Amino acid sequence: MTTNSACSLIDMETLERIAPIIRHTAHPLRLRILDFLSSQEEPQTVTAIIEACKSPQAIVSQQLRILKDQNVLSARRERNHVKYSVANSNVLLLLDCIRRH
Amino acid sequence: MTTNSACSLIDMETLERIAPIIRHTAHPLRLRILDFLSSQEEPQTVTAIIEACKSPQAIVSQQLRILKDQNVLSARRERNHVKYSVANSNVLLLLDCIRRH
DNA sequence: ATCATAGATAGTTATATCACAATATAATGT
DNA sequence: ACATTATATTGTGATATAACTATCTATGAT
């Protein structure tokens, strides 16, 4: 160690892996969805999420897919409903981050 | 309170205000810059940041501007150098979030 | 005044994301 | 079989972001 004393920077591979997850989550409606789901005990139906978001069905459905693609949410079919829940609780730190702002 | 018990969802105005800050920060190189700056006691010159990032000057400069525009970083000129430092420590929670992943 | 160093900006092309409308699929009830 | 409710997908045009090259500006030294 000569001049530079900082040694444990997060490696680029990790940053490249995680950054898209955060970037995809950092969208107003998707954060709202995440906030809503994390506030509920049980997985919620798309209809309930639409209601909580007050946004058009197609748009909510699209955002749910994006979050599912990033493994932020998971979905399971139950009778004629699909219920979503938070799959990766790490991203909930984003919400804390926002609340503290 | 009838069926819906969740009451304190973060309001949309806040989400719309904060989301872009997070989105702009959630980029591999910009996270690296942030990580580096937060690891150093003192504000750092662009040259030092370039060195830490091992990326071309123009690109680093561009990313610094983006972070400054979002008020994540602040810059001050000192003689013939410009020194950057973390202006908004809230976003450092993103780094924690990543480390825990 | 000229030069070197440090840093910022502009221009460009490719790609990604957005919101929205329209349509499709899936399961259930009659 | 048909209608209904629940959810997903596709297509589109507008806008944003990415990485890169080239150029520009600012400060300080000779």
PDB file of C-alpha atoms (C1' of nucleotides) in Angstrom:
ATOM      1  CA  MET A   1       0.000   0.000   0.000  1.00  0.00           C
ATOM      2  CA  THR A   2       1.668   3.165  -1.135  1.00  0.00           C
ATOM      3  CA  THR A   3      -0.579   6.166  -1.539  1.00  0.00           C
ATOM      4  CA  ASN A   4      -3.882   4.499  -2.183  1.00  0.00           C
ATOM      5  CA  SER A   5      -5.292   3.079   0.988  1.00  0.00           C
ATOM      6  CA  ALA A   6      -8.770   2.021  -0.154  1.00  0.00           C
ATOM      7  CA  CYS A   7      -8.747  -1.670  -0.859  1.00  0.00           C
ATOM      8  CA  SER A   8     -12.126  -3.272  -0.833  1.00  0.00           C
ATOM      9  CA  LEU A   9     -14.030  -1.604  -3.618  1.00  0.00           C
ATOM     10  CA  ILE A  10     -16.917  -3.671  -4.872  1.00  0.00           C
ATOM     11  CA  ASP A  11     -15.714  -5.485  -7.966  1.00  0.00           C
ATOM     12  CA  MET A  12     -17.042  -4.505 -11.364  1.00  0.00           C
ATOM     13  CA  GLU A  13     -18.629  -7.893 -12.006  1.00  0.00           C
ATOM     14  CA  THR A  14     -20.842  -7.446  -8.985  1.00  0.00           C
ATOM     15  CA  LEU A  15     -21.703  -3.886  -9.939  1.00  0.00           C
ATOM     16  CA  GLU A  16     -22.586  -4.990 -13.461  1.00  0.00           C
ATOM     17  CA  ARG A  17     -24.752  -7.759 -12.102  1.00  0.00           C
ATOM     18  CA  ILE A  18     -26.639  -5.724  -9.502  1.00  0.00           C
ATOM     19  CA  ALA A  19     -26.916  -2.337 -11.216  1.00  0.00           C
ATOM     20  CA  PRO A  20     -29.618  -3.437 -13.690  1.00  0.00           C
ATOM     21  CA  ILE A  21     -31.728  -4.846 -10.872  1.00  0.00           C
ATOM     22  CA  ILE A  22     -31.649  -1.541  -9.060  1.00  0.00           C
ATOM     23  CA  ARG A  23     -32.097   0.445 -12.258  1.00  0.00           C
ATOM     24  CA  HIS A  24     -35.148  -1.565 -13.208  1.00  0.00           C
ATOM     25  CA  THR A  25     -36.617  -1.167  -9.758  1.00  0.00           C
ATOM     26  CA  ALA A  26     -35.993   2.580  -9.546  1.00  0.00           C
ATOM     27  CA  HIS A  27     -39.124   3.587 -11.424  1.00  0.00           C
ATOM     28  CA  PRO A  28     -42.009   5.350  -9.686  1.00  0.00           C
ATOM     29  CA  LEU A  29     -44.695   2.825 -10.444  1.00  0.00           C
ATOM     30  CA  ARG A  30     -42.471  -0.170  -9.850  1.00  0.00           C
ATOM     31  CA  LEU A  31     -41.383   1.257  -6.517  1.00  0.00           C
ATOM     32  CA  ARG A  32     -44.996   1.804  -5.640  1.00  0.00           C
ATOM     33  CA  ILE A  33     -45.749  -1.827  -6.458  1.00  0.00           C
ATOM     34  CA  LEU A  34     -42.828  -2.959  -4.361  1.00  0.00           C
ATOM     35  CA  ASP A  35     -43.855  -0.712  -1.493  1.00  0.00           C
ATOM     36  CA  PHE A  36     -47.401  -1.990  -1.622  1.00  0.00           C
ATOM     37  CA  LEU A  37     -46.410  -5.650  -1.745  1.00  0.00           C
ATOM     38  CA  SER A  38     -43.947  -5.243   1.077  1.00  0.00           C
ATOM     39  CA  SER A  39     -46.652  -3.621   3.178  1.00  0.00           C
ATOM     40  CA  GLN A  40     -48.935  -6.626   2.830  1.00  0.00           C
ATOM     41  CA  GLU A  41     -48.617  -9.875   4.697  1.00  0.00           C
ATOM     42  CA  GLU A  42     -49.943 -11.994   1.863  1.00  0.00           C
ATOM     43  CA  PRO A  43     -49.097 -12.171  -1.837  1.00  0.00           C
ATOM     44  CA  GLN A  44     -51.455  -9.926  -3.781  1.00  0.00           C
ATOM     45  CA  THR A  45     -53.416 -10.370  -6.970  1.00  0.00           C
ATOM     46  CA  VAL A  46     -52.809  -8.213 -10.008  1.00  0.00           C
ATOM     47  CA  THR A  47     -56.205  -6.666  -9.499  1.00  0.00           C
ATOM     48  CA  ALA A  48     -55.310  -5.609  -5.977  1.00  0.00           C
ATOM     49  CA  ILE A  49     -52.034  -4.162  -7.210  1.00  0.00           C
ATOM     50  CA  ILE A  50     -53.822  -2.265  -9.971  1.00  0.00           C
ATOM     51  CA  GLU A  51     -56.163  -0.875  -7.353  1.00  0.00           C
ATOM     52  CA  ALA A  52     -53.291   0.161  -5.091  1.00  0.00           C
ATOM     53  CA  CYS A  53     -51.464   1.823  -7.962  1.00  0.00           C
ATOM     54  CA  LYS A  54     -54.427   3.420  -9.649  1.00  0.00           C
ATOM     55  CA  SER A  55     -52.798   2.695 -12.990  1.00  0.00           C
ATOM     56  CA  PRO A  56     -54.029   0.973 -16.137  1.00  0.00           C
ATOM     57  CA  GLN A  57     -53.962  -2.804 -16.147  1.00  0.00           C
ATOM     58  CA  ALA A  58     -51.639  -3.164 -19.122  1.00  0.00           C
ATOM     59  CA  ILE A  59     -49.066  -0.884 -17.588  1.00  0.00           C
ATOM     60  CA  VAL A  60     -49.144  -2.577 -14.202  1.00  0.00           C
ATOM     61  CA  SER A  61     -48.892  -5.961 -15.839  1.00  0.00           C
ATOM     62  CA  GLN A  62     -45.902  -4.760 -17.800  1.00  0.00           C
ATOM     63  CA  GLN A  63     -44.166  -3.471 -14.699  1.00  0.00           C
ATOM     64  CA  LEU A  64     -44.863  -6.713 -12.865  1.00  0.00           C
ATOM     65  CA  ARG A  65     -43.187  -8.600 -15.645  1.00  0.00           C
ATOM     66  CA  ILE A  66     -40.141  -6.374 -15.530  1.00  0.00           C
ATOM     67  CA  LEU A  67     -39.829  -6.885 -11.785  1.00  0.00           C
ATOM     68  CA  LYS A  68     -40.318 -10.599 -12.180  1.00  0.00           C
ATOM     69  CA  ASP A  69     -37.677 -10.741 -14.907  1.00  0.00           C
ATOM     70  CA  GLN A  70     -35.255  -9.145 -12.463  1.00  0.00           C
ATOM     71  CA  ASN A  71     -36.237 -11.655  -9.795  1.00  0.00           C
ATOM     72  CA  VAL A  72     -37.450  -8.872  -7.592  1.00  0.00           C
ATOM     73  CA  LEU A  73     -40.921 -10.342  -7.528  1.00  0.00           C
ATOM     74  CA  SER A  74     -42.245 -13.842  -7.843  1.00  0.00           C
ATOM     75  CA  ALA A  75     -45.652 -14.937  -9.016  1.00  0.00           C
ATOM     76  CA  ARG A  76     -47.781 -17.982  -8.538  1.00  0.00           C
ATOM     77  CA  ARG A  77     -51.094 -18.818 -10.068  1.00  0.00           C
ATOM     78  CA  GLU A  78     -53.903 -19.591  -7.627  1.00  0.00           C
ATOM     79  CA  ARG A  79     -57.190 -20.568  -9.165  1.00  0.00           C
ATOM     80  CA  ASN A  80     -58.020 -17.798 -11.588  1.00  0.00           C
ATOM     81  CA  HIS A  81     -55.724 -15.281  -9.979  1.00  0.00           C
ATOM     82  CA  VAL A  82     -52.025 -14.641 -10.106  1.00  0.00           C
ATOM     83  CA  LYS A  83     -50.498 -13.589  -6.833  1.00  0.00           C
ATOM     84  CA  TYR A  84     -47.325 -11.600  -6.639  1.00  0.00           C
ATOM     85  CA  SER A  85     -44.930 -11.233  -3.741  1.00  0.00           C
ATOM     86  CA  VAL A  86     -41.497  -9.834  -3.069  1.00  0.00           C
ATOM     87  CA  ALA A  87     -38.882 -12.426  -3.986  1.00  0.00           C
ATOM     88  CA  ASN A  88     -35.788 -10.471  -3.237  1.00  0.00           C
ATOM     89  CA  SER A  89     -35.980  -8.560  -0.004  1.00  0.00           C
ATOM     90  CA  ASN A  90     -32.638  -6.894  -0.593  1.00  0.00           C
ATOM     91  CA  VAL A  91     -34.223  -4.343  -2.873  1.00  0.00           C
ATOM     92  CA  LEU A  92     -36.494  -3.275  -0.053  1.00  0.00           C
ATOM     93  CA  LEU A  93     -33.511  -1.321   1.175  1.00  0.00           C
ATOM     94  CA  LEU A  94     -34.240   1.025  -1.708  1.00  0.00           C
ATOM     95  CA  LEU A  95     -37.511   1.920  -0.063  1.00  0.00           C
ATOM     96  CA  ASP A  96     -35.735   2.650   3.205  1.00  0.00           C
ATOM     97  CA  CYS A  97     -33.298   4.737   1.265  1.00  0.00           C
ATOM     98  CA  ILE A  98     -36.187   6.731  -0.168  1.00  0.00           C
ATOM     99  CA  ARG A  99     -38.006   7.121   3.132  1.00  0.00           C
ATOM    100  CA  ARG A 100     -34.917   8.614   4.700  1.00  0.00           C
ATOM    101  CA  HIS A 101     -34.411  11.124   1.934  1.00  0.00           C
TER     102      HIS A 101
ATOM    103  CA  MET B   1     -60.121   0.855   7.387  1.00  0.00           C
ATOM    104  CA  THR B   2     -62.164  -1.832   5.686  1.00  0.00           C
ATOM    105  CA  THR B   3     -60.191  -4.483   3.843  1.00  0.00           C
ATOM    106  CA  ASN B   4     -57.060  -2.567   3.020  1.00  0.00           C
ATOM    107  CA  SER B   5     -54.889  -2.169   6.058  1.00  0.00           C
ATOM    108  CA  ALA B   6     -51.734  -0.681   4.541  1.00  0.00           C
ATOM    109  CA  CYS B   7     -51.727   3.044   5.087  1.00  0.00           C
ATOM    110  CA  SER B   8     -48.334   4.638   4.781  1.00  0.00           C
ATOM    111  CA  LEU B   9     -47.225   3.958   1.254  1.00  0.00           C
ATOM    112  CA  ILE B  10     -44.644   6.403   0.031  1.00  0.00           C
ATOM    113  CA  ASP B  11     -46.478   9.006  -2.023  1.00  0.00           C
ATOM    114  CA  MET B  12     -45.999   9.142  -5.765  1.00  0.00           C
ATOM    115  CA  GLU B  13     -44.490  12.624  -5.728  1.00  0.00           C
ATOM    116  CA  THR B  14     -41.663  11.366  -3.572  1.00  0.00           C
ATOM    117  CA  LEU B  15     -41.180   8.288  -5.714  1.00  0.00           C
ATOM    118  CA  GLU B  16     -41.083  10.417  -8.845  1.00  0.00           C
ATOM    119  CA  ARG B  17     -38.561  12.728  -7.281  1.00  0.00           C
ATOM    120  CA  ILE B  18     -36.214  10.077  -5.926  1.00  0.00           C
ATOM    121  CA  ALA B  19     -36.451   7.371  -8.581  1.00  0.00           C
ATOM    122  CA  PRO B  20     -34.363   9.249 -11.168  1.00  0.00           C
ATOM    123  CA  ILE B  21     -31.610   9.814  -8.631  1.00  0.00           C
ATOM    124  CA  ILE B  22     -31.398   6.114  -7.924  1.00  0.00           C
ATOM    125  CA  ARG B  23     -31.755   5.194 -11.575  1.00  0.00           C
ATOM    126  CA  HIS B  24     -28.946   7.511 -12.566  1.00  0.00           C
ATOM    127  CA  THR B  25     -26.746   6.152  -9.826  1.00  0.00           C
ATOM    128  CA  ALA B  26     -27.426   2.492 -10.581  1.00  0.00           C
ATOM    129  CA  HIS B  27     -24.852   2.213 -13.346  1.00  0.00           C
ATOM    130  CA  PRO B  28     -21.712   0.129 -12.941  1.00  0.00           C
ATOM    131  CA  LEU B  29     -19.188   2.859 -13.523  1.00  0.00           C
ATOM    132  CA  ARG B  30     -21.097   5.459 -11.553  1.00  0.00           C
ATOM    133  CA  LEU B  31     -21.423   3.054  -8.654  1.00  0.00           C
ATOM    134  CA  ARG B  32     -17.725   2.429  -8.842  1.00  0.00           C
ATOM    135  CA  ILE B  33     -17.067   6.154  -8.697  1.00  0.00           C
ATOM    136  CA  LEU B  34     -19.369   6.492  -5.734  1.00  0.00           C
ATOM    137  CA  ASP B  35     -17.781   3.542  -3.987  1.00  0.00           C
ATOM    138  CA  PHE B  36     -14.329   4.949  -4.560  1.00  0.00           C
ATOM    139  CA  LEU B  37     -15.197   8.432  -3.351  1.00  0.00           C
ATOM    140  CA  SER B  38     -16.930   7.098  -0.283  1.00  0.00           C
ATOM    141  CA  SER B  39     -13.872   5.050   0.553  1.00  0.00           C
ATOM    142  CA  GLN B  40     -11.614   8.105   0.603  1.00  0.00           C
ATOM    143  CA  GLU B  41     -11.384  10.642   3.369  1.00  0.00           C
ATOM    144  CA  GLU B  42     -10.704  13.559   1.067  1.00  0.00           C
ATOM    145  CA  PRO B  43     -12.387  14.765  -2.105  1.00  0.00           C
ATOM    146  CA  GLN B  44     -10.634  13.304  -5.127  1.00  0.00           C
ATOM    147  CA  THR B  45      -9.455  14.750  -8.400  1.00  0.00           C
ATOM    148  CA  VAL B  46     -10.828  13.575 -11.714  1.00  0.00           C
ATOM    149  CA  THR B  47      -7.442  12.086 -12.489  1.00  0.00           C
ATOM    150  CA  ALA B  48      -7.539   9.993  -9.334  1.00  0.00           C
ATOM    151  CA  ILE B  49     -11.053   8.847 -10.160  1.00  0.00           C
ATOM    152  CA  ILE B  50     -10.023   7.915 -13.680  1.00  0.00           C
ATOM    153  CA  GLU B  51      -7.192   5.894 -12.214  1.00  0.00           C
ATOM    154  CA  ALA B  52      -9.504   4.130  -9.767  1.00  0.00           C
ATOM    155  CA  CYS B  53     -11.990   3.344 -12.488  1.00  0.00           C
ATOM    156  CA  LYS B  54      -9.552   2.412 -15.206  1.00  0.00           C
ATOM    157  CA  SER B  55     -11.870   4.049 -17.728  1.00  0.00           C
ATOM    158  CA  PRO B  56     -11.342   6.682 -20.405  1.00  0.00           C
ATOM    159  CA  GLN B  57     -11.269  10.285 -19.270  1.00  0.00           C
ATOM    160  CA  ALA B  58     -14.209  11.439 -21.368  1.00  0.00           C
ATOM    161  CA  ILE B  59     -16.445   8.710 -20.058  1.00  0.00           C
ATOM    162  CA  VAL B  60     -15.544   9.297 -16.446  1.00  0.00           C
ATOM    163  CA  SER B  61     -16.061  13.003 -16.891  1.00  0.00           C
ATOM    164  CA  GLN B  62     -19.456  12.345 -18.373  1.00  0.00           C
ATOM    165  CA  GLN B  63     -20.478  10.112 -15.477  1.00  0.00           C
ATOM    166  CA  LEU B  64     -19.268  12.683 -12.969  1.00  0.00           C
ATOM    167  CA  ARG B  65     -21.465  15.249 -14.609  1.00  0.00           C
ATOM    168  CA  ILE B  66     -24.477  12.968 -14.442  1.00  0.00           C
ATOM    169  CA  LEU B  67     -23.893  12.321 -10.751  1.00  0.00           C
ATOM    170  CA  LYS B  68     -23.380  16.018 -10.129  1.00  0.00           C
ATOM    171  CA  ASP B  69     -26.580  16.867 -11.994  1.00  0.00           C
ATOM    172  CA  GLN B  70     -28.421  14.537  -9.645  1.00  0.00           C
ATOM    173  CA  ASN B  71     -26.754  16.167  -6.649  1.00  0.00           C
ATOM    174  CA  VAL B  72     -25.169  12.900  -5.726  1.00  0.00           C
ATOM    175  CA  LEU B  73     -21.707  14.401  -6.033  1.00  0.00           C
ATOM    176  CA  SER B  74     -20.401  17.882  -5.581  1.00  0.00           C
ATOM    177  CA  ALA B  75     -17.330  19.419  -7.143  1.00  0.00           C
ATOM    178  CA  ARG B  76     -15.063  22.266  -6.292  1.00  0.00           C
ATOM    179  CA  ARG B  77     -12.155  23.666  -8.215  1.00  0.00           C
ATOM    180  CA  GLU B  78      -8.855  23.801  -6.356  1.00  0.00           C
ATOM    181  CA  ARG B  79      -5.978  25.345  -8.252  1.00  0.00           C
ATOM    182  CA  ASN B  80      -5.830  23.454 -11.511  1.00  0.00           C
ATOM    183  CA  HIS B  81      -7.752  20.458 -10.229  1.00  0.00           C
ATOM    184  CA  VAL B  82     -11.403  19.723  -9.712  1.00  0.00           C
ATOM    185  CA  LYS B  83     -12.165  17.672  -6.656  1.00  0.00           C
ATOM    186  CA  TYR B  84     -15.262  15.586  -6.318  1.00  0.00           C
ATOM    187  CA  SER B  85     -16.912  14.280  -3.194  1.00  0.00           C
ATOM    188  CA  VAL B  86     -20.139  12.611  -2.176  1.00  0.00           C
ATOM    189  CA  ALA B  87     -22.799  15.262  -1.651  1.00  0.00           C
ATOM    190  CA  ASN B  88     -25.714  13.054  -0.813  1.00  0.00           C
ATOM    191  CA  SER B  89     -24.821  10.288   1.557  1.00  0.00           C
ATOM    192  CA  ASN B  90     -28.271   8.741   1.288  1.00  0.00           C
ATOM    193  CA  VAL B  91     -27.341   7.062  -1.949  1.00  0.00           C
ATOM    194  CA  LEU B  92     -24.511   5.285  -0.189  1.00  0.00           C
ATOM    195  CA  LEU B  93     -27.197   2.936   1.068  1.00  0.00           C
ATOM    196  CA  LEU B  94     -27.238   1.588  -2.475  1.00  0.00           C
ATOM    197  CA  LEU B  95     -23.708   0.364  -1.973  1.00  0.00           C
ATOM    198  CA  ASP B  96     -24.713  -1.383   1.242  1.00  0.00           C
ATOM    199  CA  CYS B  97     -27.613  -2.876  -0.609  1.00  0.00           C
ATOM    200  CA  ILE B  98     -25.197  -4.250  -3.206  1.00  0.00           C
ATOM    201  CA  ARG B  99     -22.682  -5.541  -0.690  1.00  0.00           C
ATOM    202  CA  ARG B 100     -25.389  -7.544   1.030  1.00  0.00           C
ATOM    203  CA  HIS B 101     -26.596  -9.130  -2.170  1.00  0.00           C
TER     204      HIS B 101
ATOM    205  C1'  DA C   1       2.639  34.102 -26.109  1.00  0.00           C
ATOM    206  C1'  DT C   2       3.196  29.206 -26.037  1.00  0.00           C
ATOM    207  C1'  DC C   3       2.814  24.848 -24.123  1.00  0.00           C
ATOM    208  C1'  DA C   4       1.351  21.152 -21.152  1.00  0.00           C
ATOM    209  C1'  DT C   5      -1.917  19.298 -18.072  1.00  0.00           C
ATOM    210  C1'  DA C   6      -6.595  18.720 -16.285  1.00  0.00           C
ATOM    211  C1'  DG C   7     -11.123  18.435 -17.240  1.00  0.00           C
ATOM    212  C1'  DA C   8     -15.594  19.341 -19.892  1.00  0.00           C
ATOM    213  C1'  DT C   9     -18.525  19.291 -23.883  1.00  0.00           C
ATOM    214  C1'  DA C  10     -20.393  18.105 -28.492  1.00  0.00           C
ATOM    215  C1'  DG C  11     -21.575  14.995 -32.068  1.00  0.00           C
ATOM    216  C1'  DT C  12     -22.867  10.408 -33.391  1.00  0.00           C
ATOM    217  C1'  DT C  13     -24.813   5.834 -33.713  1.00  0.00           C
ATOM    218  C1'  DA C  14     -26.827   2.029 -31.405  1.00  0.00           C
ATOM    219  C1'  DT C  15     -29.763   0.461 -28.130  1.00  0.00           C
ATOM    220  C1'  DA C  16     -33.116   0.724 -24.300  1.00  0.00           C
ATOM    221  C1'  DT C  17     -37.200   2.443 -22.110  1.00  0.00           C
ATOM    222  C1'  DC C  18     -41.663   4.797 -21.913  1.00  0.00           C
ATOM    223  C1'  DA C  19     -46.596   5.059 -22.118  1.00  0.00           C
ATOM    224  C1'  DC C  20     -50.285   3.650 -24.569  1.00  0.00           C
ATOM    225  C1'  DA C  21     -53.729   1.089 -27.521  1.00  0.00           C
ATOM    226  C1'  DA C  22     -55.071  -3.096 -29.144  1.00  0.00           C
ATOM    227  C1'  DT C  23     -55.270  -7.773 -28.864  1.00  0.00           C
ATOM    228  C1'  DA C  24     -54.444 -12.325 -26.942  1.00  0.00           C
ATOM    229  C1'  DT C  25     -54.682 -16.005 -23.476  1.00  0.00           C
ATOM    230  C1'  DA C  26     -56.304 -18.393 -19.322  1.00  0.00           C
ATOM    231  C1'  DA C  27     -59.536 -19.946 -16.047  1.00  0.00           C
ATOM    232  C1'  DT C  28     -64.215 -20.040 -14.411  1.00  0.00           C
ATOM    233  C1'  DG C  29     -69.256 -19.905 -14.498  1.00  0.00           C
ATOM    234  C1'  DT C  30     -73.722 -20.819 -17.122  1.00  0.00           C
TER     235       DT C  30
ATOM    236  C1'  DA D   1     -70.180 -23.482 -26.511  1.00  0.00           C
ATOM    237  C1'  DC D   2     -70.248 -18.814 -24.733  1.00  0.00           C
ATOM    238  C1'  DA D   3     -69.660 -15.033 -21.796  1.00  0.00           C
ATOM    239  C1'  DT D   4     -66.984 -13.070 -18.110  1.00  0.00           C
ATOM    240  C1'  DT D   5     -63.247 -11.933 -15.341  1.00  0.00           C
ATOM    241  C1'  DA D   6     -58.272 -11.875 -14.738  1.00  0.00           C
ATOM    242  C1'  DT D   7     -53.936 -11.280 -16.669  1.00  0.00           C
ATOM    243  C1'  DA D   8     -50.347 -11.150 -20.382  1.00  0.00           C
ATOM    244  C1'  DT D   9     -48.388  -9.827 -24.794  1.00  0.00           C
ATOM    245  C1'  DT D  10     -47.538  -7.183 -28.950  1.00  0.00           C
ATOM    246  C1'  DG D  11     -46.827  -3.246 -31.715  1.00  0.00           C
ATOM    247  C1'  DT D  12     -45.673   1.606 -32.024  1.00  0.00           C
ATOM    248  C1'  DG D  13     -43.740   6.180 -31.835  1.00  0.00           C
ATOM    249  C1'  DA D  14     -41.355   9.231 -28.755  1.00  0.00           C
ATOM    250  C1'  DT D  15     -37.702   9.881 -25.838  1.00  0.00           C
ATOM    251  C1'  DA D  16     -33.606   8.585 -23.056  1.00  0.00           C
ATOM    252  C1'  DT D  17     -29.170   6.400 -22.328  1.00  0.00           C
ATOM    253  C1'  DA D  18     -24.868   4.118 -23.811  1.00  0.00           C
ATOM    254  C1'  DA D  19     -20.226   4.198 -25.423  1.00  0.00           C
ATOM    255  C1'  DC D  20     -17.043   6.428 -28.245  1.00  0.00           C
ATOM    256  C1'  DT D  21     -14.306  10.027 -30.876  1.00  0.00           C
ATOM    257  C1'  DA D  22     -13.050  14.399 -31.404  1.00  0.00           C
ATOM    258  C1'  DT D  23     -12.717  18.839 -29.848  1.00  0.00           C
ATOM    259  C1'  DC D  24     -12.849  22.573 -26.610  1.00  0.00           C
ATOM    260  C1'  DT D  25     -11.798  25.309 -22.382  1.00  0.00           C
ATOM    261  C1'  DA D  26      -9.352  26.452 -18.178  1.00  0.00           C
ATOM    262  C1'  DT D  27      -5.366  26.803 -15.362  1.00  0.00           C
ATOM    263  C1'  DG D  28      -0.602  27.042 -14.556  1.00  0.00           C
ATOM    264  C1'  DA D  29       4.409  26.869 -16.062  1.00  0.00           C
ATOM    265  C1'  DT D  30       8.261  28.741 -19.065  1.00  0.00           C
TER     266       DT D  30
END
